[in-house]
Structures are given as C-alpha cells and as structure tokens.
Amino acid sequence: MDNKIPVQIKPTIKTKYVYEKLRICNNCHRYTILREDNCTFCGKPGLLPLREKAAATVRRTMRNERLAAILITLISIFFGRSFQEMAIGLAGGVILTGCLWFVQHRLLPRAVSREIARMFLHDRQRIADGLIANLDRAVETGKEDKARSYEMLREIAALVHDDTIRSLQIILLQSFVLRKDMELELEPLLQSRFDPDLARYIGELAKIKRELIKDRTFRYILKYEHEIASLERGEDILAGVAGAAVRLKRYVLSYSDFISRYARLLPKERFLRLYRVIATNPNEPWTSLADEVYRIYNEKYQWDADFQQITPRSISL
Amino acid sequence: MITYVCLAILFLFVIAKSIIYWRRNKNSIAPEELDRRLVLQINRDSDNHGQ
C-alpha cells in the first residue's frame, strides 16, 4: 500500500453560496473559513456567519433610527402647549415612526446584502489575513493529523483558487488509502500546470470512482498526455482514463482519438463496453477508433462468448 | 409651535430615510453577485501576494 494510511474524511459542509462559509469573530472581528468552535486568533467562542453579523449591524442602525424618531416624538409631546397639541404630537409621531418601521422591515434583506458587500470591501485585508492564518493552521495540522489538514484545505480551497493549495490537497490525498465510499473530488483540484501527483490521483480515481472523471479532466489529460506518459506507470493512468471515458457514448465520440491510442490496454470489461458502443452505433463518426476496436476484437476477443452477444448494426444509408 | 416643528423634522427624517432605503433597494445585490465579488476579490488579492 506504499505507506498509505487509512483515514475517515468528514463530508464537506455544503452551503448554497461560498461566502456563507466565512465567519467573523464577534470579539476580535477576525475572519475564518474553517469550521471551529473558537476563534483561531483570540480563542474565544462567538464566531458568527457573515450574514448574521451583517444583519445585526443593519438592525442596530435601523433601531437607532427608530429611537431617534421616538425621541423626536417625545420632544414634540413634551413641548405641547395643550392637550390637543400633545395628542397631535403623539399621533403624528406614532404614524411616522410606524411608516419608518414599515420601510425598514420591507427593505431589511436587501440592506443586509449591501452590508455584506460593504464588509467585503472594508475588511478585505482582514479577510485575506484570516485565510492566510487558516492556511498556516491547516499546514501545521498536517504534521499530526493529515485527514483534518485535508478537510481544512478543502474548506479554504472553496474560496481561494490557488494551484499551491490544490497541490497540497493532492499530496495529502495521495498519502491516504482511497476508498469508493469516501467523499472525493476531482474537478476542483485540477490545476493550470502539470502536476504528477494529480495525474497519479486521477489514475487512482479511474479505478474506484471513474464517474468523477468528466470533460475538464479529459481536457487536462489530453493537454499533458505526453508528460503523463513519461511517468512511471503513466500509460496505466492514461488507459484508466480511457476506460473511464467509455462509460458514456458522448465521451467516446468526443475523445475517440485519445481512446484509440489506449484501447489496446483496456481491461476486458471496459473494452467490451467500448465495443458495444461502437458496434451498436455504426453511423457515428468514430474516425480511427472503430478500426482500432475491430482490430483488437479480431486479435483477442473474436471467440469470446461475451462479445458474441453483441449484434453489430449495419450502417444506414 | 415646537410640537409642529418636531413633527415636521420627524416627517422630513422619515421621508429622507425612506428615499435612501428605496434608492439602495434599486441597487440591491443578489447573493450570486456577492459570491462572485468575494471570489474575485480574494483571488485577485492572492495573485498580488504571489507576485
């Protein structure tokens, strides 16, 4: 198992929007994206989601405005020279304060969104400092608890799109025994540069979770095919990815040239699937893939019972 | 007299606040836009730090 460790990785905490992962400490006003009970900086509890903090700020402002309206109402009542004037002051104040409350109540959600946008601008340096501190903490944690370190990096990577962080995640993943039941990801880990560890990780996913290999991954593999082929067991990786592509006819069509280069290395089960796709869709533009598939079929599987069950369709004119 | 002045001030205050809130409401920011701005800001900042 190459010194790989078995781990349990907690599932990602999913939020509808990425900014909902950010939290701010009510005491020191520092930001964090990690799921912790206490603030990393001051150690105190009191981490609030961004929306909650923004809502509290907006509500406080609105409350102050209502208090100002009430104060003006009280002054108008206090200085009333007659009971009638006092009554008018009270009625007018109540009606106007009520109108103010109504407007505030209707526009509160949008005011909160504006406050969040303002916080992004006003606290941009604090947010960046918080994320850097989170990253340092994640790296430090990796010395003792790799699984927890990976979880932390995964949270940070949801907001910080950086190849270095992706590389760190890949290095950690490669130190784990990967299992089918683990919540693994691939597309968020794709990088703009060639990473041998990423290629090896894709090779492993092709065996246990090939459904994660989609268009972006295929394009990455195609882009760095030469570099991957030069790795130790690089051709196995490429053959694995080709095997993952045969699961959908759309992929076979889109990446037919790539698949044809590694069709010979496919295990029987994957080749059988590929053969079935080709044989039952003769009118599709398979280019050289069909020739290669039939060549391999004639060499290796001509007398195989599993292949005899597939009836090739004729080309319709 | 002061009562009516206070009521006038209160009236103008409420009108001004309502106009401010209404104008802000016209330029409201959707959550998707908030997300986009934050991701853009953070990754632009991290690019600058990396240079």
PDB file of N, CA and C in Angstrom, chain A residues 1-2 4 166-167 169-179 184-186 189-191 193-210 212-213 217 220-221 224-241:
ATOM      1  N   MET A   1       0.821  -1.204   0.000  1.00  0.00           N
ATOM      2  CA  MET A   1       0.000   0.000   0.000  1.00  0.00           C
ATOM      3  C   MET A   1       0.857   1.257   0.000  1.00  0.00           C
ATOM      4  N   ASP A   2       2.217   1.124  -0.157  1.00  0.00           N
ATOM      5  CA  ASP A   2       3.088   2.293  -0.268  1.00  0.00           C
ATOM      6  C   ASP A   2       2.955   3.221   0.917  1.00  0.00           C
ATOM      7  N   LYS A   4       0.564   4.137   2.657  1.00  0.00           N
ATOM      8  CA  LYS A   4      -0.653   4.966   2.687  1.00  0.00           C
ATOM      9  C   LYS A   4      -1.434   4.627   3.951  1.00  0.00           C
ATOM     10  N   ARG A 166      -4.146  23.452  -4.085  1.00  0.00           N
ATOM     11  CA  ARG A 166      -4.607  22.210  -4.738  1.00  0.00           C
ATOM     12  C   ARG A 166      -3.517  21.147  -4.663  1.00  0.00           C
ATOM     13  N   SER A 167      -2.273  21.576  -4.877  1.00  0.00           N
ATOM     14  CA  SER A 167      -1.155  20.619  -4.804  1.00  0.00           C
ATOM     15  C   SER A 167      -1.051  20.009  -3.425  1.00  0.00           C
ATOM     16  N   GLN A 169      -3.444  19.603  -1.290  1.00  0.00           N
ATOM     17  CA  GLN A 169      -4.551  18.649  -1.136  1.00  0.00           C
ATOM     18  C   GLN A 169      -4.230  17.332  -1.816  1.00  0.00           C
ATOM     19  N   ILE A 170      -3.663  17.420  -3.017  1.00  0.00           N
ATOM     20  CA  ILE A 170      -3.347  16.205  -3.772  1.00  0.00           C
ATOM     21  C   ILE A 170      -2.300  15.377  -3.035  1.00  0.00           C
ATOM     22  N   ILE A 171      -1.283  16.069  -2.506  1.00  0.00           N
ATOM     23  CA  ILE A 171      -0.217  15.356  -1.783  1.00  0.00           C
ATOM     24  C   ILE A 171      -0.818  14.600  -0.604  1.00  0.00           C
ATOM     25  N   LEU A 172      -1.741  15.254   0.102  1.00  0.00           N
ATOM     26  CA  LEU A 172      -2.378  14.586   1.245  1.00  0.00           C
ATOM     27  C   LEU A 172      -3.233  13.413   0.775  1.00  0.00           C
ATOM     28  N   LEU A 173      -4.011  13.637  -0.289  1.00  0.00           N
ATOM     29  CA  LEU A 173      -4.871  12.562  -0.793  1.00  0.00           C
ATOM     30  C   LEU A 173      -4.053  11.349  -1.205  1.00  0.00           C
ATOM     31  N   GLN A 174      -2.886  11.629  -1.773  1.00  0.00           N
ATOM     32  CA  GLN A 174      -2.031  10.521  -2.216  1.00  0.00           C
ATOM     33  C   GLN A 174      -1.425   9.747  -1.046  1.00  0.00           C
ATOM     34  N   SER A 175      -1.509  10.329   0.151  1.00  0.00           N
ATOM     35  CA  SER A 175      -0.989   9.609   1.316  1.00  0.00           C
ATOM     36  C   SER A 175      -2.087   8.784   1.988  1.00  0.00           C
ATOM     37  N   PHE A 176      -3.344   8.923   1.457  1.00  0.00           N
ATOM     38  CA  PHE A 176      -4.455   8.179   2.048  1.00  0.00           C
ATOM     39  C   PHE A 176      -4.753   6.935   1.233  1.00  0.00           C
ATOM     40  N   VAL A 177      -5.310   5.932   1.910  1.00  0.00           N
ATOM     41  CA  VAL A 177      -5.877   4.800   1.180  1.00  0.00           C
ATOM     42  C   VAL A 177      -7.237   5.266   0.683  1.00  0.00           C
ATOM     43  N   LEU A 178      -7.379   5.395  -0.620  1.00  0.00           N
ATOM     44  CA  LEU A 178      -8.627   5.918  -1.178  1.00  0.00           C
ATOM     45  C   LEU A 178      -9.639   4.793  -1.314  1.00  0.00           C
ATOM     46  N   ARG A 179     -10.866   5.087  -0.926  1.00  0.00           N
ATOM     47  CA  ARG A 179     -11.936   4.086  -0.995  1.00  0.00           C
ATOM     48  C   ARG A 179     -13.124   4.678  -1.740  1.00  0.00           C
ATOM     49  N   LEU A 184     -14.802  12.040  -2.337  1.00  0.00           N
ATOM     50  CA  LEU A 184     -13.623  12.548  -3.039  1.00  0.00           C
ATOM     51  C   LEU A 184     -14.057  13.573  -4.084  1.00  0.00           C
ATOM     52  N   GLU A 185     -13.127  14.410  -4.492  1.00  0.00           N
ATOM     53  CA  GLU A 185     -13.420  15.378  -5.537  1.00  0.00           C
ATOM     54  C   GLU A 185     -12.280  15.381  -6.536  1.00  0.00           C
ATOM     55  N   LEU A 186     -12.580  15.903  -7.718  1.00  0.00           N
ATOM     56  CA  LEU A 186     -11.525  15.943  -8.729  1.00  0.00           C
ATOM     57  C   LEU A 186     -11.484  17.289  -9.433  1.00  0.00           C
ATOM     58  N   LEU A 189      -9.780  20.191  -8.041  1.00  0.00           N
ATOM     59  CA  LEU A 189      -8.342  20.019  -7.821  1.00  0.00           C
ATOM     60  C   LEU A 189      -7.524  20.170  -9.100  1.00  0.00           C
ATOM     61  N   LEU A 190      -8.207  20.330 -10.229  1.00  0.00           N
ATOM     62  CA  LEU A 190      -7.475  20.466 -11.490  1.00  0.00           C
ATOM     63  C   LEU A 190      -6.687  21.764 -11.499  1.00  0.00           C
ATOM     64  N   GLN A 191      -5.483  21.703 -12.039  1.00  0.00           N
ATOM     65  CA  GLN A 191      -4.593  22.870 -11.989  1.00  0.00           C
ATOM     66  C   GLN A 191      -4.280  23.379 -13.385  1.00  0.00           C
ATOM     67  N   ARG A 193      -1.300  23.875 -14.323  1.00  0.00           N
ATOM     68  CA  ARG A 193       0.020  23.364 -14.682  1.00  0.00           C
ATOM     69  C   ARG A 193       0.010  21.849 -14.538  1.00  0.00           C
ATOM     70  N   PHE A 194       1.060  21.202 -15.025  1.00  0.00           N
ATOM     71  CA  PHE A 194       1.147  19.755 -14.898  1.00  0.00           C
ATOM     72  C   PHE A 194       1.629  19.395 -13.493  1.00  0.00           C
ATOM     73  N   ASP A 195       0.916  18.468 -12.859  1.00  0.00           N
ATOM     74  CA  ASP A 195       1.273  18.001 -11.516  1.00  0.00           C
ATOM     75  C   ASP A 195       1.270  16.479 -11.546  1.00  0.00           C
ATOM     76  N   PRO A 196       2.437  15.849 -11.392  1.00  0.00           N
ATOM     77  CA  PRO A 196       2.493  14.383 -11.461  1.00  0.00           C
ATOM     78  C   PRO A 196       1.602  13.721 -10.403  1.00  0.00           C
ATOM     79  N   ASP A 197       1.533  14.333  -9.222  1.00  0.00           N
ATOM     80  CA  ASP A 197       0.691  13.736  -8.172  1.00  0.00           C
ATOM     81  C   ASP A 197      -0.776  13.779  -8.576  1.00  0.00           C
ATOM     82  N   LEU A 198      -1.174  14.863  -9.248  1.00  0.00           N
ATOM     83  CA  LEU A 198      -2.557  14.961  -9.721  1.00  0.00           C
ATOM     84  C   LEU A 198      -2.830  13.874 -10.749  1.00  0.00           C
ATOM     85  N   ALA A 199      -1.873  13.638 -11.628  1.00  0.00           N
ATOM     86  CA  ALA A 199      -2.046  12.604 -12.647  1.00  0.00           C
ATOM     87  C   ALA A 199      -2.203  11.231 -11.988  1.00  0.00           C
ATOM     88  N   ARG A 200      -1.400  10.985 -10.973  1.00  0.00           N
ATOM     89  CA  ARG A 200      -1.489   9.694 -10.264  1.00  0.00           C
ATOM     90  C   ARG A 200      -2.827   9.583  -9.537  1.00  0.00           C
ATOM     91  N   TYR A 201      -3.288  10.687  -8.985  1.00  0.00           N
ATOM     92  CA  TYR A 201      -4.579  10.706  -8.291  1.00  0.00           C
ATOM     93  C   TYR A 201      -5.710  10.402  -9.275  1.00  0.00           C
ATOM     94  N   ILE A 202      -5.623  10.983 -10.468  1.00  0.00           N
ATOM     95  CA  ILE A 202      -6.638  10.704 -11.489  1.00  0.00           C
ATOM     96  C   ILE A 202      -6.607   9.225 -11.859  1.00  0.00           C
ATOM     97  N   GLY A 203      -5.397   8.680 -11.939  1.00  0.00           N
ATOM     98  CA  GLY A 203      -5.255   7.254 -12.250  1.00  0.00           C
ATOM     99  C   GLY A 203      -5.941   6.379 -11.207  1.00  0.00           C
ATOM    100  N   GLU A 204      -5.835   6.780  -9.941  1.00  0.00           N
ATOM    101  CA  GLU A 204      -6.493   6.004  -8.880  1.00  0.00           C
ATOM    102  C   GLU A 204      -7.999   6.158  -8.946  1.00  0.00           C
ATOM    103  N   LEU A 205      -8.447   7.381  -9.207  1.00  0.00           N
ATOM    104  CA  LEU A 205      -9.892   7.608  -9.310  1.00  0.00           C
ATOM    105  C   LEU A 205     -10.491   6.819 -10.480  1.00  0.00           C
ATOM    106  N   ALA A 206      -9.706   6.634 -11.538  1.00  0.00           N
ATOM    107  CA  ALA A 206     -10.199   5.888 -12.694  1.00  0.00           C
ATOM    108  C   ALA A 206     -10.541   4.450 -12.297  1.00  0.00           C
ATOM    109  N   LYS A 207      -9.931   3.972 -11.218  1.00  0.00           N
ATOM    110  CA  LYS A 207     -10.205   2.599 -10.756  1.00  0.00           C
ATOM    111  C   LYS A 207     -11.387   2.563  -9.803  1.00  0.00           C
ATOM    112  N   ILE A 208     -11.506   3.550  -8.920  1.00  0.00           N
ATOM    113  CA  ILE A 208     -12.526   3.444  -7.863  1.00  0.00           C
ATOM    114  C   ILE A 208     -13.713   4.388  -8.025  1.00  0.00           C
ATOM    115  N   LYS A 209     -13.527   5.507  -8.721  1.00  0.00           N
ATOM    116  CA  LYS A 209     -14.636   6.475  -8.847  1.00  0.00           C
ATOM    117  C   LYS A 209     -14.567   7.150 -10.204  1.00  0.00           C
ATOM    118  N   ARG A 210     -14.684   6.362 -11.242  1.00  0.00           N
ATOM    119  CA  ARG A 210     -14.485   6.915 -12.585  1.00  0.00           C
ATOM    120  C   ARG A 210     -15.546   7.948 -12.947  1.00  0.00           C
ATOM    121  N   LEU A 212     -16.172  10.532 -11.506  1.00  0.00           N
ATOM    122  CA  LEU A 212     -15.656  11.874 -11.238  1.00  0.00           C
ATOM    123  C   LEU A 212     -14.867  12.429 -12.424  1.00  0.00           C
ATOM    124  N   ILE A 213     -14.496  11.562 -13.328  1.00  0.00           N
ATOM    125  CA  ILE A 213     -13.690  11.985 -14.476  1.00  0.00           C
ATOM    126  C   ILE A 213     -14.632  12.476 -15.562  1.00  0.00           C
ATOM    127  N   THR A 217     -11.518  17.137 -16.845  1.00  0.00           N
ATOM    128  CA  THR A 217     -10.417  16.215 -16.558  1.00  0.00           C
ATOM    129  C   THR A 217      -9.866  15.634 -17.850  1.00  0.00           C
ATOM    130  N   TYR A 220      -7.663  18.103 -19.397  1.00  0.00           N
ATOM    131  CA  TYR A 220      -6.384  18.199 -18.676  1.00  0.00           C
ATOM    132  C   TYR A 220      -5.474  17.048 -19.092  1.00  0.00           C
ATOM    133  N   ILE A 221      -6.019  15.858 -19.139  1.00  0.00           N
ATOM    134  CA  ILE A 221      -5.245  14.669 -19.520  1.00  0.00           C
ATOM    135  C   ILE A 221      -4.711  14.819 -20.946  1.00  0.00           C
ATOM    136  N   TYR A 224      -1.775  17.279 -21.111  1.00  0.00           N
ATOM    137  CA  TYR A 224      -0.496  16.825 -20.552  1.00  0.00           C
ATOM    138  C   TYR A 224      -0.257  15.333 -20.792  1.00  0.00           C
ATOM    139  N   GLU A 225      -0.810  14.845 -21.881  1.00  0.00           N
ATOM    140  CA  GLU A 225      -0.703  13.405 -22.172  1.00  0.00           C
ATOM    141  C   GLU A 225       0.755  12.967 -22.282  1.00  0.00           C
ATOM    142  N   HIS A 226       1.538  13.785 -22.936  1.00  0.00           N
ATOM    143  CA  HIS A 226       2.948  13.427 -23.138  1.00  0.00           C
ATOM    144  C   HIS A 226       3.681  13.333 -21.802  1.00  0.00           C
ATOM    145  N   GLU A 227       3.422  14.315 -20.926  1.00  0.00           N
ATOM    146  CA  GLU A 227       4.090  14.320 -19.613  1.00  0.00           C
ATOM    147  C   GLU A 227       3.637  13.127 -18.769  1.00  0.00           C
ATOM    148  N   ILE A 228       2.374  12.797 -18.847  1.00  0.00           N
ATOM    149  CA  ILE A 228       1.842  11.682 -18.057  1.00  0.00           C
ATOM    150  C   ILE A 228       2.404  10.365 -18.564  1.00  0.00           C
ATOM    151  N   ALA A 229       2.532  10.259 -19.888  1.00  0.00           N
ATOM    152  CA  ALA A 229       3.051   9.010 -20.463  1.00  0.00           C
ATOM    153  C   ALA A 229       4.487   8.751 -20.010  1.00  0.00           C
ATOM    154  N   SER A 230       5.218   9.827 -19.700  1.00  0.00           N
ATOM    155  CA  SER A 230       6.621   9.662 -19.304  1.00  0.00           C
ATOM    156  C   SER A 230       6.772   9.320 -17.824  1.00  0.00           C
ATOM    157  N   LEU A 231       5.650   9.357 -17.076  1.00  0.00           N
ATOM    158  CA  LEU A 231       5.714   8.978 -15.655  1.00  0.00           C
ATOM    159  C   LEU A 231       5.833   7.458 -15.543  1.00  0.00           C
ATOM    160  N   GLU A 232       6.281   7.009 -14.356  1.00  0.00           N
ATOM    161  CA  GLU A 232       6.263   5.576 -14.096  1.00  0.00           C
ATOM    162  C   GLU A 232       4.803   5.126 -14.046  1.00  0.00           C
ATOM    163  N   ARG A 233       4.439   4.110 -14.805  1.00  0.00           N
ATOM    164  CA  ARG A 233       3.050   3.622 -14.925  1.00  0.00           C
ATOM    165  C   ARG A 233       2.122   4.691 -15.514  1.00  0.00           C
ATOM    166  N   GLY A 234       2.712   5.588 -16.286  1.00  0.00           N
ATOM    167  CA  GLY A 234       1.923   6.656 -16.908  1.00  0.00           C
ATOM    168  C   GLY A 234       0.909   6.105 -17.889  1.00  0.00           C
ATOM    169  N   GLU A 235       1.305   5.088 -18.622  1.00  0.00           N
ATOM    170  CA  GLU A 235       0.376   4.509 -19.611  1.00  0.00           C
ATOM    171  C   GLU A 235      -0.806   3.849 -18.916  1.00  0.00           C
ATOM    172  N   ASP A 236      -0.584   3.316 -17.738  1.00  0.00           N
ATOM    173  CA  ASP A 236      -1.703   2.736 -16.976  1.00  0.00           C
ATOM    174  C   ASP A 236      -2.700   3.818 -16.601  1.00  0.00           C
ATOM    175  N   ILE A 237      -2.173   4.984 -16.233  1.00  0.00           N
ATOM    176  CA  ILE A 237      -3.038   6.113 -15.883  1.00  0.00           C
ATOM    177  C   ILE A 237      -3.880   6.503 -17.104  1.00  0.00           C
ATOM    178  N   LEU A 238      -3.206   6.626 -18.239  1.00  0.00           N
ATOM    179  CA  LEU A 238      -3.913   7.050 -19.452  1.00  0.00           C
ATOM    180  C   LEU A 238      -4.931   6.002 -19.886  1.00  0.00           C
ATOM    181  N   ALA A 239      -4.566   4.740 -19.748  1.00  0.00           N
ATOM    182  CA  ALA A 239      -5.511   3.667 -20.092  1.00  0.00           C
ATOM    183  C   ALA A 239      -6.702   3.696 -19.138  1.00  0.00           C
ATOM    184  N   GLY A 240      -6.439   3.995 -17.871  1.00  0.00           N
ATOM    185  CA  GLY A 240      -7.531   4.095 -16.890  1.00  0.00           C
ATOM    186  C   GLY A 240      -8.493   5.196 -17.246  1.00  0.00           C
ATOM    187  N   VAL A 241      -7.943   6.336 -17.677  1.00  0.00           N
ATOM    188  CA  VAL A 241      -8.798   7.464 -18.060  1.00  0.00           C
ATOM    189  C   VAL A 241      -9.586   7.115 -19.320  1.00  0.00           C
TER     190      VAL A 241
END
